[in-house]
Amino acid sequence: MIFKRIDRVKQVGYKQIWELQNGRVDKSQFVCQLCCDKEIIVSKVNGKFTAEDCKCRQEKEIKAKKEQEQKRYEQNIKSAEIREEFKGKTFADFKSLAGKREAKLAAMDYVENFDIYEKKGIGLTLVGKCGRGKTLLSHIIGQEIIKKGYTAINIVAKEFYEDIKVTYNNSNKNTSDLVTSAKLVDLLIIDNLNAERFGADEIDKLFIIINYRIENKKPTVINSTGDLDYLNKRLALDHVSKLIGKNGEPIKVGGIDMRAKQGELITDLRNKNISGLKRRLEDSY
Ligand SMILES: [Zn+2]
């Protein structure tokens, strides 16, 4: 008796959804036009309504799971916190000036085709002098990849290594959480892999993670201020050849020094303000 009643209530609910899904309503108002955001798809067979899960339900669950993972990685890796100056930046913020265009295109392609690159574990290596925009570009990549529903972590190599050291001396913090997160995240971005400032232990620690990721087809984006020759000299040959084997030839981010440019703009602004101030002072005498 009670089952019958439940069934009847269910049938009424299904009927409404069926009418919505098979009616003439404007579907463009729904995020999922297959189920009109009901997360089930109702069919009518011999006057009886049956329902099955819409694929958007599964997609939502995956998305929620990825968001949780992302939070966990960010908690585990303190140095992954995005600095204020890079938050919310998009490719529109990276001016493709002379010497930077190729790198911008490579980064845009990387984001656009990440589904393919990710499956094969292909990353990207960006090289170039300080201030050319490697860090900005890689932060944009990271944030765009997260928007696509993946997890991504951006670490400054030196700070990350310091984090690992702190966890060795602090029993409250778990080194394995930190290292595991860096191994498992969908995209790991290592900023400033600047071997000049690294000791052997630091490089070894980083390459334990990089090697794990290469072997498990997990992509890594690497930034370095040294070019290929420099990396060849500073890192073990095996490391460099593995990186090239996985990321292809390093891509150069060249052109003007964006920090120097920023500095010039600040100087211009200040000079303009000061000359205005001078005029006002002269007027008042
Ligand atoms: Zn749906």
PDB file of C-alpha atoms and ligand atoms in Angstrom:
ATOM      1  CA  MET A   1       0.000   0.000   0.000  1.00  0.00           C
ATOM      2  CA  ILE A   2       2.606   2.504   1.115  1.00  0.00           C
ATOM      3  CA  PHE A   3       4.906   1.528  -1.751  1.00  0.00           C
ATOM      4  CA  LYS A   4       2.140   2.192  -4.189  1.00  0.00           C
ATOM      5  CA  ARG A   5       1.638   5.650  -2.743  1.00  0.00           C
ATOM      6  CA  ILE A   6       5.348   6.441  -2.953  1.00  0.00           C
ATOM      7  CA  ASP A   7       5.343   5.201  -6.517  1.00  0.00           C
ATOM      8  CA  ARG A   8       2.392   7.426  -7.363  1.00  0.00           C
ATOM      9  CA  VAL A   9       4.109  10.488  -5.866  1.00  0.00           C
ATOM     10  CA  LYS A  10       7.252   9.609  -7.814  1.00  0.00           C
ATOM     11  CA  GLN A  11       5.279   9.214 -11.037  1.00  0.00           C
ATOM     12  CA  VAL A  12       3.740  12.680 -10.571  1.00  0.00           C
ATOM     13  CA  GLY A  13       7.227  14.151 -10.067  1.00  0.00           C
ATOM     14  CA  TYR A  14       8.624  12.317 -13.082  1.00  0.00           C
ATOM     15  CA  LYS A  15       5.659  13.396 -15.213  1.00  0.00           C
ATOM     16  CA  GLN A  16       6.391  17.065 -14.466  1.00  0.00           C
ATOM     17  CA  ILE A  17      10.032  16.626 -15.386  1.00  0.00           C
ATOM     18  CA  TRP A  18       9.132  14.649 -18.513  1.00  0.00           C
ATOM     19  CA  GLU A  19       6.796  17.447 -19.609  1.00  0.00           C
ATOM     20  CA  LEU A  20       9.522  20.011 -18.998  1.00  0.00           C
ATOM     21  CA  GLN A  21      12.143  17.974 -20.865  1.00  0.00           C
ATOM     22  CA  ASN A  22       9.864  17.201 -23.790  1.00  0.00           C
ATOM     23  CA  GLY A  23       8.028  20.516 -23.931  1.00  0.00           C
ATOM     24  CA  ARG A  24       8.610  23.625 -25.958  1.00  0.00           C
ATOM     25  CA  VAL A  25      10.365  25.533 -23.198  1.00  0.00           C
ATOM     26  CA  ASP A  26      13.426  27.574 -24.182  1.00  0.00           C
ATOM     27  CA  LYS A  27      16.290  25.255 -23.182  1.00  0.00           C
ATOM     28  CA  SER A  28      18.965  27.910 -23.416  1.00  0.00           C
ATOM     29  CA  GLN A  29      18.044  29.057 -19.894  1.00  0.00           C
ATOM     30  CA  PHE A  30      19.447  25.805 -18.450  1.00  0.00           C
ATOM     31  CA  VAL A  31      23.072  24.959 -17.799  1.00  0.00           C
ATOM     32  CA  CYS A  32      22.375  21.371 -18.861  1.00  0.00           C
ATOM     33  CA  GLN A  33      20.004  21.314 -21.766  1.00  0.00           C
ATOM     34  CA  LEU A  34      19.725  17.528 -21.737  1.00  0.00           C
ATOM     35  CA  CYS A  35      17.912  17.349 -18.393  1.00  0.00           C
ATOM     36  CA  CYS A  36      16.876  21.018 -17.879  1.00  0.00           C
ATOM     37  CA  ASP A  37      19.054  20.996 -14.722  1.00  0.00           C
ATOM     38  CA  LYS A  38      17.015  18.209 -13.099  1.00  0.00           C
ATOM     39  CA  GLU A  39      20.024  15.845 -13.087  1.00  0.00           C
ATOM     40  CA  ILE A  40      17.778  12.984 -14.247  1.00  0.00           C
ATOM     41  CA  ILE A  41      16.332  12.182 -17.632  1.00  0.00           C
ATOM     42  CA  VAL A  42      12.772  10.876 -17.631  1.00  0.00           C
ATOM     43  CA  SER A  43      11.430   8.562 -20.318  1.00  0.00           C
ATOM     44  CA  LYS A  44       7.887   7.402 -20.845  1.00  0.00           C
ATOM     45  CA  VAL A  45       7.389   3.734 -21.681  1.00  0.00           C
ATOM     46  CA  ASN A  46       3.893   2.295 -21.942  1.00  0.00           C
ATOM     47  CA  GLY A  47       2.437   5.181 -19.973  1.00  0.00           C
ATOM     48  CA  LYS A  48       4.907   4.712 -17.096  1.00  0.00           C
ATOM     49  CA  PHE A  49       7.723   7.123 -16.320  1.00  0.00           C
ATOM     50  CA  THR A  50      11.244   5.962 -15.585  1.00  0.00           C
ATOM     51  CA  ALA A  51      14.307   8.038 -14.806  1.00  0.00           C
ATOM     52  CA  GLU A  52      18.056   7.669 -15.181  1.00  0.00           C
ATOM     53  CA  ASP A  53      20.912   9.895 -14.076  1.00  0.00           C
ATOM     54  CA  CYS A  54      21.930  12.591 -16.512  1.00  0.00           C
ATOM     55  CA  LYS A  55      25.665  12.725 -17.275  1.00  0.00           C
ATOM     56  CA  CYS A  56      25.789  16.237 -15.784  1.00  0.00           C
ATOM     57  CA  ARG A  57      25.202  14.709 -12.348  1.00  0.00           C
ATOM     58  CA  GLN A  58      28.400  12.724 -12.629  1.00  0.00           C
ATOM     59  CA  GLU A  59      30.216  15.770 -14.005  1.00  0.00           C
ATOM     60  CA  LYS A  60      29.065  17.790 -10.995  1.00  0.00           C
ATOM     61  CA  GLU A  61      30.320  15.107  -8.629  1.00  0.00           C
ATOM     62  CA  ILE A  62      33.700  15.025 -10.376  1.00  0.00           C
ATOM     63  CA  LYS A  63      33.896  18.817 -10.247  1.00  0.00           C
ATOM     64  CA  ALA A  64      33.074  18.865  -6.519  1.00  0.00           C
ATOM     65  CA  LYS A  65      35.709  16.191  -5.912  1.00  0.00           C
ATOM     66  CA  LYS A  66      38.318  18.161  -7.872  1.00  0.00           C
ATOM     67  CA  GLU A  67      37.528  21.305  -5.896  1.00  0.00           C
ATOM     68  CA  GLN A  68      38.038  19.387  -2.658  1.00  0.00           C
ATOM     69  CA  GLU A  69      41.327  17.993  -3.921  1.00  0.00           C
ATOM     70  CA  GLN A  70      42.469  21.469  -4.952  1.00  0.00           C
ATOM     71  CA  LYS A  71      41.748  22.778  -1.427  1.00  0.00           C
ATOM     72  CA  ARG A  72      43.625  19.890   0.142  1.00  0.00           C
ATOM     73  CA  TYR A  73      46.679  20.444  -2.046  1.00  0.00           C
ATOM     74  CA  GLU A  74      46.671  24.149  -1.239  1.00  0.00           C
ATOM     75  CA  GLN A  75      46.491  23.369   2.488  1.00  0.00           C
ATOM     76  CA  ASN A  76      49.302  20.850   2.263  1.00  0.00           C
ATOM     77  CA  ILE A  77      51.607  23.058   0.231  1.00  0.00           C
ATOM     78  CA  LYS A  78      51.957  26.393   1.945  1.00  0.00           C
ATOM     79  CA  SER A  79      54.225  27.816  -0.738  1.00  0.00           C
ATOM     80  CA  ALA A  80      51.497  27.236  -3.326  1.00  0.00           C
ATOM     81  CA  GLU A  81      49.533  30.244  -2.165  1.00  0.00           C
ATOM     82  CA  ILE A  82      49.070  32.577  -5.137  1.00  0.00           C
ATOM     83  CA  ARG A  83      50.499  36.013  -4.564  1.00  0.00           C
ATOM     84  CA  GLU A  84      48.022  38.876  -4.788  1.00  0.00           C
ATOM     85  CA  GLU A  85      49.657  40.355  -7.907  1.00  0.00           C
ATOM     86  CA  PHE A  86      48.893  37.209  -9.934  1.00  0.00           C
ATOM     87  CA  LYS A  87      45.364  36.508  -8.737  1.00  0.00           C
ATOM     88  CA  GLY A  88      42.702  36.503 -11.441  1.00  0.00           C
ATOM     89  CA  LYS A  89      45.172  37.262 -14.248  1.00  0.00           C
ATOM     90  CA  THR A  90      44.292  35.993 -17.720  1.00  0.00           C
ATOM     91  CA  PHE A  91      46.087  35.885 -21.066  1.00  0.00           C
ATOM     92  CA  ALA A  92      44.703  39.358 -21.752  1.00  0.00           C
ATOM     93  CA  ASP A  93      47.034  40.594 -19.007  1.00  0.00           C
ATOM     94  CA  PHE A  94      50.075  39.182 -20.758  1.00  0.00           C
ATOM     95  CA  LYS A  95      50.984  41.586 -23.531  1.00  0.00           C
ATOM     96  CA  SER A  96      52.399  39.700 -26.484  1.00  0.00           C
ATOM     97  CA  LEU A  97      55.191  42.174 -27.131  1.00  0.00           C
ATOM     98  CA  ALA A  98      58.184  41.348 -29.317  1.00  0.00           C
ATOM     99  CA  GLY A  99      60.092  38.389 -27.936  1.00  0.00           C
ATOM    100  CA  LYS A 100      57.142  37.201 -25.865  1.00  0.00           C
ATOM    101  CA  ARG A 101      54.633  36.252 -28.540  1.00  0.00           C
ATOM    102  CA  GLU A 102      55.849  32.675 -29.080  1.00  0.00           C
ATOM    103  CA  ALA A 103      55.756  31.938 -25.377  1.00  0.00           C
ATOM    104  CA  LYS A 104      52.261  33.381 -25.042  1.00  0.00           C
ATOM    105  CA  LEU A 105      51.023  31.273 -27.974  1.00  0.00           C
ATOM    106  CA  ALA A 106      52.622  28.145 -26.510  1.00  0.00           C
ATOM    107  CA  ALA A 107      50.960  28.827 -23.164  1.00  0.00           C
ATOM    108  CA  MET A 108      47.564  29.487 -24.766  1.00  0.00           C
ATOM    109  CA  ASP A 109      47.840  26.300 -26.805  1.00  0.00           C
ATOM    110  CA  TYR A 110      48.867  24.401 -23.692  1.00  0.00           C
ATOM    111  CA  VAL A 111      45.708  25.496 -21.853  1.00  0.00           C
ATOM    112  CA  GLU A 112      43.435  24.976 -24.850  1.00  0.00           C
ATOM    113  CA  ASN A 113      44.718  21.467 -25.528  1.00  0.00           C
ATOM    114  CA  PHE A 114      45.419  20.488 -21.937  1.00  0.00           C
ATOM    115  CA  ASP A 115      43.122  17.452 -22.214  1.00  0.00           C
ATOM    116  CA  ILE A 116      45.562  15.960 -24.733  1.00  0.00           C
ATOM    117  CA  TYR A 117      48.765  17.092 -23.024  1.00  0.00           C
ATOM    118  CA  GLU A 118      47.544  15.923 -19.644  1.00  0.00           C
ATOM    119  CA  LYS A 119      46.824  12.382 -20.825  1.00  0.00           C
ATOM    120  CA  LYS A 120      50.349  12.100 -22.206  1.00  0.00           C
ATOM    121  CA  GLY A 121      51.969  13.847 -19.260  1.00  0.00           C
ATOM    122  CA  ILE A 122      53.414  16.564 -21.476  1.00  0.00           C
ATOM    123  CA  GLY A 123      54.448  19.758 -19.720  1.00  0.00           C
ATOM    124  CA  LEU A 124      56.081  22.993 -20.748  1.00  0.00           C
ATOM    125  CA  THR A 125      59.501  24.474 -19.996  1.00  0.00           C
ATOM    126  CA  LEU A 126      59.816  28.255 -20.084  1.00  0.00           C
ATOM    127  CA  VAL A 127      63.237  29.868 -20.004  1.00  0.00           C
ATOM    128  CA  GLY A 128      64.290  33.480 -20.048  1.00  0.00           C
ATOM    129  CA  LYS A 129      65.979  36.213 -18.050  1.00  0.00           C
ATOM    130  CA  CYS A 130      64.424  37.736 -14.918  1.00  0.00           C
ATOM    131  CA  GLY A 131      61.414  39.958 -15.376  1.00  0.00           C
ATOM    132  CA  ARG A 132      60.416  38.716 -18.826  1.00  0.00           C
ATOM    133  CA  GLY A 133      57.078  37.390 -17.625  1.00  0.00           C
ATOM    134  CA  LYS A 134      57.653  33.662 -17.046  1.00  0.00           C
ATOM    135  CA  THR A 135      56.064  33.734 -13.611  1.00  0.00           C
ATOM    136  CA  LEU A 136      53.025  35.684 -14.777  1.00  0.00           C
ATOM    137  CA  LEU A 137      52.571  33.354 -17.722  1.00  0.00           C
ATOM    138  CA  SER A 138      52.785  30.225 -15.600  1.00  0.00           C
ATOM    139  CA  HIS A 139      50.354  31.624 -13.021  1.00  0.00           C
ATOM    140  CA  ILE A 140      47.903  32.315 -15.826  1.00  0.00           C
ATOM    141  CA  ILE A 141      48.324  28.732 -17.060  1.00  0.00           C
ATOM    142  CA  GLY A 142      47.665  27.383 -13.551  1.00  0.00           C
ATOM    143  CA  GLN A 143      44.535  29.439 -12.998  1.00  0.00           C
ATOM    144  CA  GLU A 144      43.135  28.617 -16.452  1.00  0.00           C
ATOM    145  CA  ILE A 145      43.740  24.894 -15.860  1.00  0.00           C
ATOM    146  CA  ILE A 146      41.809  25.084 -12.574  1.00  0.00           C
ATOM    147  CA  LYS A 147      38.955  26.793 -14.449  1.00  0.00           C
ATOM    148  CA  LYS A 148      38.919  23.786 -16.778  1.00  0.00           C
ATOM    149  CA  GLY A 149      38.186  21.538 -13.808  1.00  0.00           C
ATOM    150  CA  TYR A 150      41.679  20.224 -13.087  1.00  0.00           C
ATOM    151  CA  THR A 151      43.852  20.681 -10.036  1.00  0.00           C
ATOM    152  CA  ALA A 152      46.977  22.812 -10.385  1.00  0.00           C
ATOM    153  CA  ILE A 153      49.617  23.957  -7.933  1.00  0.00           C
ATOM    154  CA  ASN A 154      52.177  26.671  -8.521  1.00  0.00           C
ATOM    155  CA  ILE A 155      55.294  26.508  -6.362  1.00  0.00           C
ATOM    156  CA  VAL A 156      58.414  28.600  -6.191  1.00  0.00           C
ATOM    157  CA  ALA A 157      61.161  25.975  -6.158  1.00  0.00           C
ATOM    158  CA  LYS A 158      63.181  27.524  -3.332  1.00  0.00           C
ATOM    159  CA  GLU A 159      60.168  28.172  -1.074  1.00  0.00           C
ATOM    160  CA  PHE A 160      58.863  24.687  -1.683  1.00  0.00           C
ATOM    161  CA  TYR A 161      62.169  23.225  -0.650  1.00  0.00           C
ATOM    162  CA  GLU A 162      62.090  25.365   2.520  1.00  0.00           C
ATOM    163  CA  ASP A 163      58.597  23.975   3.229  1.00  0.00           C
ATOM    164  CA  ILE A 164      59.931  20.442   2.963  1.00  0.00           C
ATOM    165  CA  LYS A 165      62.770  21.295   5.362  1.00  0.00           C
ATOM    166  CA  VAL A 166      60.363  22.800   7.914  1.00  0.00           C
ATOM    167  CA  THR A 167      58.240  19.660   7.925  1.00  0.00           C
ATOM    168  CA  TYR A 168      61.327  17.572   8.678  1.00  0.00           C
ATOM    169  CA  ASN A 169      61.868  19.506  11.892  1.00  0.00           C
ATOM    170  CA  ASN A 170      58.237  19.800  12.889  1.00  0.00           C
ATOM    171  CA  SER A 171      56.376  16.678  13.904  1.00  0.00           C
ATOM    172  CA  ASN A 172      53.008  18.411  13.508  1.00  0.00           C
ATOM    173  CA  LYS A 173      53.573  18.790   9.848  1.00  0.00           C
ATOM    174  CA  ASN A 174      53.686  15.876   7.559  1.00  0.00           C
ATOM    175  CA  THR A 175      56.368  15.781   4.890  1.00  0.00           C
ATOM    176  CA  SER A 176      54.622  13.003   3.054  1.00  0.00           C
ATOM    177  CA  ASP A 177      51.393  15.083   2.726  1.00  0.00           C
ATOM    178  CA  LEU A 178      53.429  17.835   1.167  1.00  0.00           C
ATOM    179  CA  VAL A 179      55.408  15.641  -1.208  1.00  0.00           C
ATOM    180  CA  THR A 180      52.409  13.458  -2.073  1.00  0.00           C
ATOM    181  CA  SER A 181      50.357  16.504  -2.994  1.00  0.00           C
ATOM    182  CA  ALA A 182      53.107  17.718  -5.304  1.00  0.00           C
ATOM    183  CA  LYS A 183      53.274  14.262  -6.877  1.00  0.00           C
ATOM    184  CA  LEU A 184      49.557  13.835  -7.406  1.00  0.00           C
ATOM    185  CA  VAL A 185      48.252  17.239  -8.474  1.00  0.00           C
ATOM    186  CA  ASP A 186      47.064  17.240 -12.118  1.00  0.00           C
ATOM    187  CA  LEU A 187      49.477  20.033 -13.066  1.00  0.00           C
ATOM    188  CA  LEU A 188      52.513  21.020 -11.024  1.00  0.00           C
ATOM    189  CA  ILE A 189      54.130  24.320 -11.908  1.00  0.00           C
ATOM    190  CA  ILE A 190      57.642  24.868 -10.597  1.00  0.00           C
ATOM    191  CA  ASP A 191      58.651  28.477 -10.763  1.00  0.00           C
ATOM    192  CA  ASN A 192      62.257  29.595 -10.719  1.00  0.00           C
ATOM    193  CA  LEU A 193      64.008  26.272 -10.992  1.00  0.00           C
ATOM    194  CA  ASN A 194      67.104  28.315 -10.851  1.00  0.00           C
ATOM    195  CA  ALA A 195      69.824  25.805 -10.262  1.00  0.00           C
ATOM    196  CA  GLU A 196      72.430  28.424  -9.423  1.00  0.00           C
ATOM    197  CA  ARG A 197      70.862  28.918  -6.014  1.00  0.00           C
ATOM    198  CA  PHE A 198      70.347  25.231  -5.334  1.00  0.00           C
ATOM    199  CA  GLY A 199      72.452  22.714  -3.577  1.00  0.00           C
ATOM    200  CA  ALA A 200      72.604  19.066  -4.580  1.00  0.00           C
ATOM    201  CA  ASP A 201      70.117  18.069  -1.893  1.00  0.00           C
ATOM    202  CA  GLU A 202      67.597  20.634  -3.072  1.00  0.00           C
ATOM    203  CA  ILE A 203      67.814  19.479  -6.674  1.00  0.00           C
ATOM    204  CA  ASP A 204      67.562  15.839  -5.607  1.00  0.00           C
ATOM    205  CA  LYS A 205      64.424  16.522  -3.570  1.00  0.00           C
ATOM    206  CA  LEU A 206      62.782  18.322  -6.470  1.00  0.00           C
ATOM    207  CA  PHE A 207      63.726  15.651  -8.968  1.00  0.00           C
ATOM    208  CA  ILE A 208      62.267  12.900  -6.800  1.00  0.00           C
ATOM    209  CA  ILE A 209      58.959  14.644  -7.436  1.00  0.00           C
ATOM    210  CA  ILE A 210      59.630  15.521 -11.076  1.00  0.00           C
ATOM    211  CA  ASN A 211      60.761  11.957 -11.852  1.00  0.00           C
ATOM    212  CA  TYR A 212      57.710  10.501 -10.175  1.00  0.00           C
ATOM    213  CA  ARG A 213      55.511  12.744 -12.279  1.00  0.00           C
ATOM    214  CA  ILE A 214      57.335  11.868 -15.507  1.00  0.00           C
ATOM    215  CA  GLU A 215      57.060   8.151 -14.788  1.00  0.00           C
ATOM    216  CA  ASN A 216      53.361   8.469 -13.959  1.00  0.00           C
ATOM    217  CA  LYS A 217      52.519  10.677 -16.955  1.00  0.00           C
ATOM    218  CA  LYS A 218      51.731  13.733 -14.879  1.00  0.00           C
ATOM    219  CA  PRO A 219      52.610  17.036 -16.536  1.00  0.00           C
ATOM    220  CA  THR A 220      54.941  19.600 -14.988  1.00  0.00           C
ATOM    221  CA  VAL A 221      55.504  23.169 -16.117  1.00  0.00           C
ATOM    222  CA  ILE A 222      58.985  24.430 -15.322  1.00  0.00           C
ATOM    223  CA  ASN A 223      60.352  27.961 -15.331  1.00  0.00           C
ATOM    224  CA  SER A 224      64.015  28.722 -15.239  1.00  0.00           C
ATOM    225  CA  THR A 225      66.140  31.810 -15.690  1.00  0.00           C
ATOM    226  CA  GLY A 226      68.848  29.663 -17.268  1.00  0.00           C
ATOM    227  CA  ASP A 227      68.706  28.567 -20.898  1.00  0.00           C
ATOM    228  CA  LEU A 228      69.224  25.002 -22.071  1.00  0.00           C
ATOM    229  CA  ASP A 229      73.033  25.223 -22.009  1.00  0.00           C
ATOM    230  CA  TYR A 230      72.862  26.537 -18.494  1.00  0.00           C
ATOM    231  CA  LEU A 231      70.503  23.774 -17.350  1.00  0.00           C
ATOM    232  CA  ASN A 232      72.768  21.214 -18.986  1.00  0.00           C
ATOM    233  CA  LYS A 233      75.668  22.530 -16.963  1.00  0.00           C
ATOM    234  CA  ARG A 234      73.830  22.788 -13.662  1.00  0.00           C
ATOM    235  CA  LEU A 235      71.570  19.768 -13.624  1.00  0.00           C
ATOM    236  CA  ALA A 236      72.419  16.137 -14.190  1.00  0.00           C
ATOM    237  CA  LEU A 237      72.298  15.253 -17.891  1.00  0.00           C
ATOM    238  CA  ASP A 238      69.754  12.587 -17.089  1.00  0.00           C
ATOM    239  CA  HIS A 239      67.467  15.211 -15.533  1.00  0.00           C
ATOM    240  CA  VAL A 240      67.699  17.546 -18.484  1.00  0.00           C
ATOM    241  CA  SER A 241      67.139  14.855 -21.093  1.00  0.00           C
ATOM    242  CA  LYS A 242      64.128  13.594 -19.165  1.00  0.00           C
ATOM    243  CA  LEU A 243      62.674  17.078 -19.042  1.00  0.00           C
ATOM    244  CA  ILE A 244      63.148  17.635 -22.760  1.00  0.00           C
ATOM    245  CA  GLY A 245      61.789  14.188 -23.485  1.00  0.00           C
ATOM    246  CA  LYS A 246      58.631  15.112 -21.637  1.00  0.00           C
ATOM    247  CA  ASN A 247      58.206  18.838 -22.257  1.00  0.00           C
ATOM    248  CA  GLY A 248      59.931  19.323 -25.599  1.00  0.00           C
ATOM    249  CA  GLU A 249      62.519  22.032 -26.220  1.00  0.00           C
ATOM    250  CA  PRO A 250      62.405  24.922 -23.734  1.00  0.00           C
ATOM    251  CA  ILE A 251      60.409  27.932 -24.925  1.00  0.00           C
ATOM    252  CA  LYS A 252      62.062  31.291 -24.613  1.00  0.00           C
ATOM    253  CA  VAL A 253      60.312  34.200 -22.951  1.00  0.00           C
ATOM    254  CA  GLY A 254      62.340  37.141 -24.164  1.00  0.00           C
ATOM    255  CA  GLY A 255      61.754  40.777 -25.031  1.00  0.00           C
ATOM    256  CA  ILE A 256      61.783  43.665 -22.621  1.00  0.00           C
ATOM    257  CA  ASP A 257      62.115  43.366 -18.872  1.00  0.00           C
ATOM    258  CA  MET A 258      58.549  43.908 -17.676  1.00  0.00           C
ATOM    259  CA  ARG A 259      59.655  44.890 -14.192  1.00  0.00           C
ATOM    260  CA  ALA A 260      61.982  47.554 -15.583  1.00  0.00           C
ATOM    261  CA  LYS A 261      59.102  48.736 -17.773  1.00  0.00           C
ATOM    262  CA  GLN A 262      56.872  48.863 -14.706  1.00  0.00           C
ATOM    263  CA  GLY A 263      59.591  50.840 -12.931  1.00  0.00           C
ATOM    264  CA  GLU A 264      59.751  53.344 -15.797  1.00  0.00           C
ATOM    265  CA  LEU A 265      56.002  53.862 -15.626  1.00  0.00           C
ATOM    266  CA  ILE A 266      56.223  54.515 -11.895  1.00  0.00           C
ATOM    267  CA  THR A 267      59.084  56.991 -12.435  1.00  0.00           C
ATOM    268  CA  ASP A 268      57.045  58.764 -15.140  1.00  0.00           C
ATOM    269  CA  LEU A 269      54.024  58.993 -12.864  1.00  0.00           C
ATOM    270  CA  ARG A 270      56.105  60.335  -9.981  1.00  0.00           C
ATOM    271  CA  ASN A 271      57.858  62.914 -12.186  1.00  0.00           C
ATOM    272  CA  LYS A 272      54.521  64.123 -13.481  1.00  0.00           C
ATOM    273  CA  ASN A 273      53.128  64.449  -9.953  1.00  0.00           C
ATOM    274  CA  ILE A 274      56.240  66.219  -8.715  1.00  0.00           C
ATOM    275  CA  SER A 275      56.187  68.777 -11.537  1.00  0.00           C
ATOM    276  CA  GLY A 276      52.507  69.439 -10.724  1.00  0.00           C
ATOM    277  CA  LEU A 277      53.439  69.884  -7.084  1.00  0.00           C
ATOM    278  CA  LYS A 278      56.298  72.267  -8.042  1.00  0.00           C
ATOM    279  CA  ARG A 279      53.927  74.419 -10.085  1.00  0.00           C
ATOM    280  CA  ARG A 280      51.471  74.619  -7.184  1.00  0.00           C
ATOM    281  CA  LEU A 281      54.219  75.586  -4.755  1.00  0.00           C
ATOM    282  CA  GLU A 282      55.523  78.274  -7.127  1.00  0.00           C
ATOM    283  CA  ASP A 283      52.021  79.675  -7.536  1.00  0.00           C
ATOM    284  CA  SER A 284      51.576  80.003  -3.793  1.00  0.00           C
ATOM    285  CA  TYR A 285      54.715  82.152  -3.393  1.00  0.00           C
TER     286      TYR A 285
HETATM  287 ZN    ZN B   1      21.923  17.141 -17.166  1.00  0.00          ZN
END
